[in-house]
Coordinates of N, CA, C and O in Angstrom, one line a residue:
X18 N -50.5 110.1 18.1 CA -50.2 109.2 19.2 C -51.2 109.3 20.3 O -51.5 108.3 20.9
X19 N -51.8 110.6 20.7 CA -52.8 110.7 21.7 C -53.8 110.1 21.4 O -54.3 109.3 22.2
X20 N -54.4 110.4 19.9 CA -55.5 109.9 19.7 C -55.4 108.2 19.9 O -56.5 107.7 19.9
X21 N -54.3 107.4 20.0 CA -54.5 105.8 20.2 C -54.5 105.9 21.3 O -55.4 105.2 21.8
X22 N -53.8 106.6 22.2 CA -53.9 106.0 23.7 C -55.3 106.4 24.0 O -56.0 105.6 24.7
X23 N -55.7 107.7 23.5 CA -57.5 107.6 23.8 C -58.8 106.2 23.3 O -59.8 105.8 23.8
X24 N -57.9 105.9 22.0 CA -58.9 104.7 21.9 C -58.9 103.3 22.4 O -59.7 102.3 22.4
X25 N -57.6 103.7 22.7 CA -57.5 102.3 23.4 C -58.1 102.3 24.7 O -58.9 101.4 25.0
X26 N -57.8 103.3 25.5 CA -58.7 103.5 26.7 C -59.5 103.1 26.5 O -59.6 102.0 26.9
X27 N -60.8 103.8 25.6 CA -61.8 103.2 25.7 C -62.0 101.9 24.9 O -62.9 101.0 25.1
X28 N -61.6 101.9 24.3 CA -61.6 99.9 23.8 C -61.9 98.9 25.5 O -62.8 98.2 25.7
X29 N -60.5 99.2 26.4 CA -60.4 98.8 27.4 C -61.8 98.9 28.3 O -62.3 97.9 28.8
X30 N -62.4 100.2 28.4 CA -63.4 99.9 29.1 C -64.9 99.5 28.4 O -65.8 99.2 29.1
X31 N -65.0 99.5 27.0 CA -65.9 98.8 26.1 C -66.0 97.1 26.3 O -67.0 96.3 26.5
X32 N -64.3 96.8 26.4 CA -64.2 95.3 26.8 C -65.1 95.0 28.1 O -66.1 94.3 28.2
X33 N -64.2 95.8 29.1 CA -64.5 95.2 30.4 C -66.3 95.5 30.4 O -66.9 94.7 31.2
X34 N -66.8 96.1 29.9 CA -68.2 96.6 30.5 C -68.9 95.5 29.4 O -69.9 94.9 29.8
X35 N -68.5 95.1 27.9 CA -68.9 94.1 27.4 C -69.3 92.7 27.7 O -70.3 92.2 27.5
X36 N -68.1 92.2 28.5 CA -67.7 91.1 28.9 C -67.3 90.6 29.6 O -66.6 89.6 29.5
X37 N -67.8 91.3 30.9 CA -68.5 91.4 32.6 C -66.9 91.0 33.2 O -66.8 90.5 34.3
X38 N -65.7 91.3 32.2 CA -64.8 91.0 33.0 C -64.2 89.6 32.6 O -63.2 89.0 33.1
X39 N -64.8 89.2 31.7 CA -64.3 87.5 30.8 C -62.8 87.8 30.4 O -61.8 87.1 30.4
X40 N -63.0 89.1 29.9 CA -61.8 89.1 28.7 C -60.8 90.3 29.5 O -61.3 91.3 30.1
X41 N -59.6 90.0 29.6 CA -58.4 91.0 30.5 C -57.6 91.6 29.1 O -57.1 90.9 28.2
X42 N -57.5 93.0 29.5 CA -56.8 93.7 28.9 C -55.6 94.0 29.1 O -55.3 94.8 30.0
X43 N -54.7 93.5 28.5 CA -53.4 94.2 28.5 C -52.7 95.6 29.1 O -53.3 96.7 29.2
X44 N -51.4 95.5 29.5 CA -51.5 97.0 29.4 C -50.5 97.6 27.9 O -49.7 97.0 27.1
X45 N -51.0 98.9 28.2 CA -50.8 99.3 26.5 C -49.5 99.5 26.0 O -49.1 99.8 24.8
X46 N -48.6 99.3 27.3 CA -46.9 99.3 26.9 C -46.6 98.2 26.7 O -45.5 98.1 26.2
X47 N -47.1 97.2 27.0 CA -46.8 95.8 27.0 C -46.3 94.9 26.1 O -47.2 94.6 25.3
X48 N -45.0 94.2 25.9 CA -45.1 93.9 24.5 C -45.3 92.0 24.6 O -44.8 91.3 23.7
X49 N -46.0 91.3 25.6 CA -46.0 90.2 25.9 C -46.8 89.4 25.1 O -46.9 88.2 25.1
X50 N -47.6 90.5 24.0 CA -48.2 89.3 22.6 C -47.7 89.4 22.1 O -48.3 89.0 21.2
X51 N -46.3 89.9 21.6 CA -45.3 89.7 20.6 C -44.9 88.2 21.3 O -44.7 87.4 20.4
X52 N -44.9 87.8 22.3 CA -44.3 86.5 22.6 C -45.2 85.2 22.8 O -44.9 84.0 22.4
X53 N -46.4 85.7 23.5 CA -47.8 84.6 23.6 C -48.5 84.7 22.4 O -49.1 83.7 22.1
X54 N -48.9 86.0 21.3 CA -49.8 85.7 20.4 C -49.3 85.3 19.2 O -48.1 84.9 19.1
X55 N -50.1 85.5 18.1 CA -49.8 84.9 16.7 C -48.9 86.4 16.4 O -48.5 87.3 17.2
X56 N -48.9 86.1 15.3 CA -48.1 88.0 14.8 C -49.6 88.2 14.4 O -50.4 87.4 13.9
X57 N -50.0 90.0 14.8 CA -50.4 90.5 14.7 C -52.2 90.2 15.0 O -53.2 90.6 14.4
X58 N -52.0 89.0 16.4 CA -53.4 88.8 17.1 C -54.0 90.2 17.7 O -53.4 91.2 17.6
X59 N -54.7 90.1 18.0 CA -56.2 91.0 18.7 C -56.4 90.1 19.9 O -56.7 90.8 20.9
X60 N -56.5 89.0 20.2 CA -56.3 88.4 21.6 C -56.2 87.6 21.4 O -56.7 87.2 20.3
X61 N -55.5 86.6 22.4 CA -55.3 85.2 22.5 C -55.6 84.6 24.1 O -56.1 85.0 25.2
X62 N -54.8 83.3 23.7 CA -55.4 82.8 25.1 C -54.2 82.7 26.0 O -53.2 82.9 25.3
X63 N -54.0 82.5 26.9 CA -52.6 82.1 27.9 C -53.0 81.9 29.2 O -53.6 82.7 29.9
X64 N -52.5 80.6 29.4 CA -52.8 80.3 30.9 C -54.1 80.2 31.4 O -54.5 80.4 32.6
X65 N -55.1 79.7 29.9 CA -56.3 80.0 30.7 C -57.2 81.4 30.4 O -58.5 81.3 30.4
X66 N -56.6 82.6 30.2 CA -56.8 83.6 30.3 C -56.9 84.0 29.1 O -56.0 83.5 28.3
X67 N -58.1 84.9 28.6 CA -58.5 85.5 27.2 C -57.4 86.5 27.5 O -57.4 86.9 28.6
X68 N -56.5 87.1 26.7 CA -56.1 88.5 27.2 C -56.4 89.1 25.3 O -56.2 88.5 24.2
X69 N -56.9 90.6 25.8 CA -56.6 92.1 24.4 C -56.0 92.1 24.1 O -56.2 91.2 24.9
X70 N -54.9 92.2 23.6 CA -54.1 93.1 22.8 C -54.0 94.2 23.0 O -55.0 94.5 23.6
X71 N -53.4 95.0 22.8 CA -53.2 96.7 22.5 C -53.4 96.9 21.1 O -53.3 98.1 21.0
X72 N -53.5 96.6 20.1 CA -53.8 96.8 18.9 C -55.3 96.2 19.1 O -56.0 97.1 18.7
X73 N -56.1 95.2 19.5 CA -57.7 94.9 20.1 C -58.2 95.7 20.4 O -59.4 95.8 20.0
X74 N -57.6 96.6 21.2 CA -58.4 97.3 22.2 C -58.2 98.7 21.6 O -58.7 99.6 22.2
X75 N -57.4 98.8 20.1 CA -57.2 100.3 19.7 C -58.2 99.9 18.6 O -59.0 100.8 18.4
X76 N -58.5 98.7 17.8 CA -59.7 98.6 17.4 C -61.1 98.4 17.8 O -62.0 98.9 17.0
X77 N -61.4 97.8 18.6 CA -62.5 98.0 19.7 C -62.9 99.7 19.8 O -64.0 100.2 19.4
X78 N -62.3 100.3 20.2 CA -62.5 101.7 20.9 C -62.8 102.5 19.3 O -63.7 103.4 19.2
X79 N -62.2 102.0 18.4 CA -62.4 102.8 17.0 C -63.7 102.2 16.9 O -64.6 102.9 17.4
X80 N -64.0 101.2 16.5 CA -65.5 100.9 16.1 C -66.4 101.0 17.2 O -67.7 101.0 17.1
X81 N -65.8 101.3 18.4 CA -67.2 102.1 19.4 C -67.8 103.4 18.9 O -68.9 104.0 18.9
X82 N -66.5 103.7 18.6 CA -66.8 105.7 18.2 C -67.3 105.7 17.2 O -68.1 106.6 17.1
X83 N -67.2 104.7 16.0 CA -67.6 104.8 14.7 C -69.5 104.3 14.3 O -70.3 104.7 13.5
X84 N -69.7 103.1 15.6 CA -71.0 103.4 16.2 C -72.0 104.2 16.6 O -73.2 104.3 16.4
X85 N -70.9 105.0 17.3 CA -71.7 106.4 18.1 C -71.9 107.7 17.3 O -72.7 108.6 17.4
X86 N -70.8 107.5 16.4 CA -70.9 109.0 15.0 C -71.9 108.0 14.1 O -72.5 108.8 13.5
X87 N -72.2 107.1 13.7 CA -73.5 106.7 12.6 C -74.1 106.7 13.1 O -75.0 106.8 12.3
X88 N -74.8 106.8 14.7 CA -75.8 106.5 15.7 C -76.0 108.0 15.5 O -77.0 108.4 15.0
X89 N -75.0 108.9 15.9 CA -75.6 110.7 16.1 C -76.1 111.2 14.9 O -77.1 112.1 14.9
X90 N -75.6 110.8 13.7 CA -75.4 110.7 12.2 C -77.0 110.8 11.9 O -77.6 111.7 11.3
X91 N -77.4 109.5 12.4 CA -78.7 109.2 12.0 C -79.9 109.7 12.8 O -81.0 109.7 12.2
X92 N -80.0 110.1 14.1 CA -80.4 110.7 14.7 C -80.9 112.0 14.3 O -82.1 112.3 14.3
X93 N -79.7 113.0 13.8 CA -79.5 114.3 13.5 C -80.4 114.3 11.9 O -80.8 115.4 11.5
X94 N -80.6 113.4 11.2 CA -81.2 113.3 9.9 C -82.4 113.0 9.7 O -83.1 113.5 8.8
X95 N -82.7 111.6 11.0 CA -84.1 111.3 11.2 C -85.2 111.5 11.5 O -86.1 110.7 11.5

């Protein structure tokens, strides 16, 4: 369980620093895309507003890390 709330964190700030602020992140207790998204969206739209997901933003943060271990990966070999 720690380990998602750590990825989501950084999902969350991967977003905001991606997307100068375009896209608003949820918060991670939130269950308000069970009611505005599809089942099982990663973000949608409402009111205008792009919003993450909590499930978005726990995959966001995984494929940040999974970047940065093939990046050190290759580094360390090259």
């Amino acid at each position: 369980m720690a380990y998602e709330f750590f990825l989501a964190l950084t999902g969350q700030m991967v977003l905001r620093a991606a997307t100068l602020g375009r896209c608003q992140c949820q918060a991670l207790g939130s269950q308000d895309h069970r009611m505005h998204g599809a089942s099982g969206a990663l973000w949608y739209t409402h009111d205008g507003r792009r919003l993450v997901t909590p499930t978005g933003q726990l995959l966001v943060g995984l494929v940040f890390y999974a970047v940065v271990a093939i990046a050190l990966f290759g580094l360390s070999t090259g």
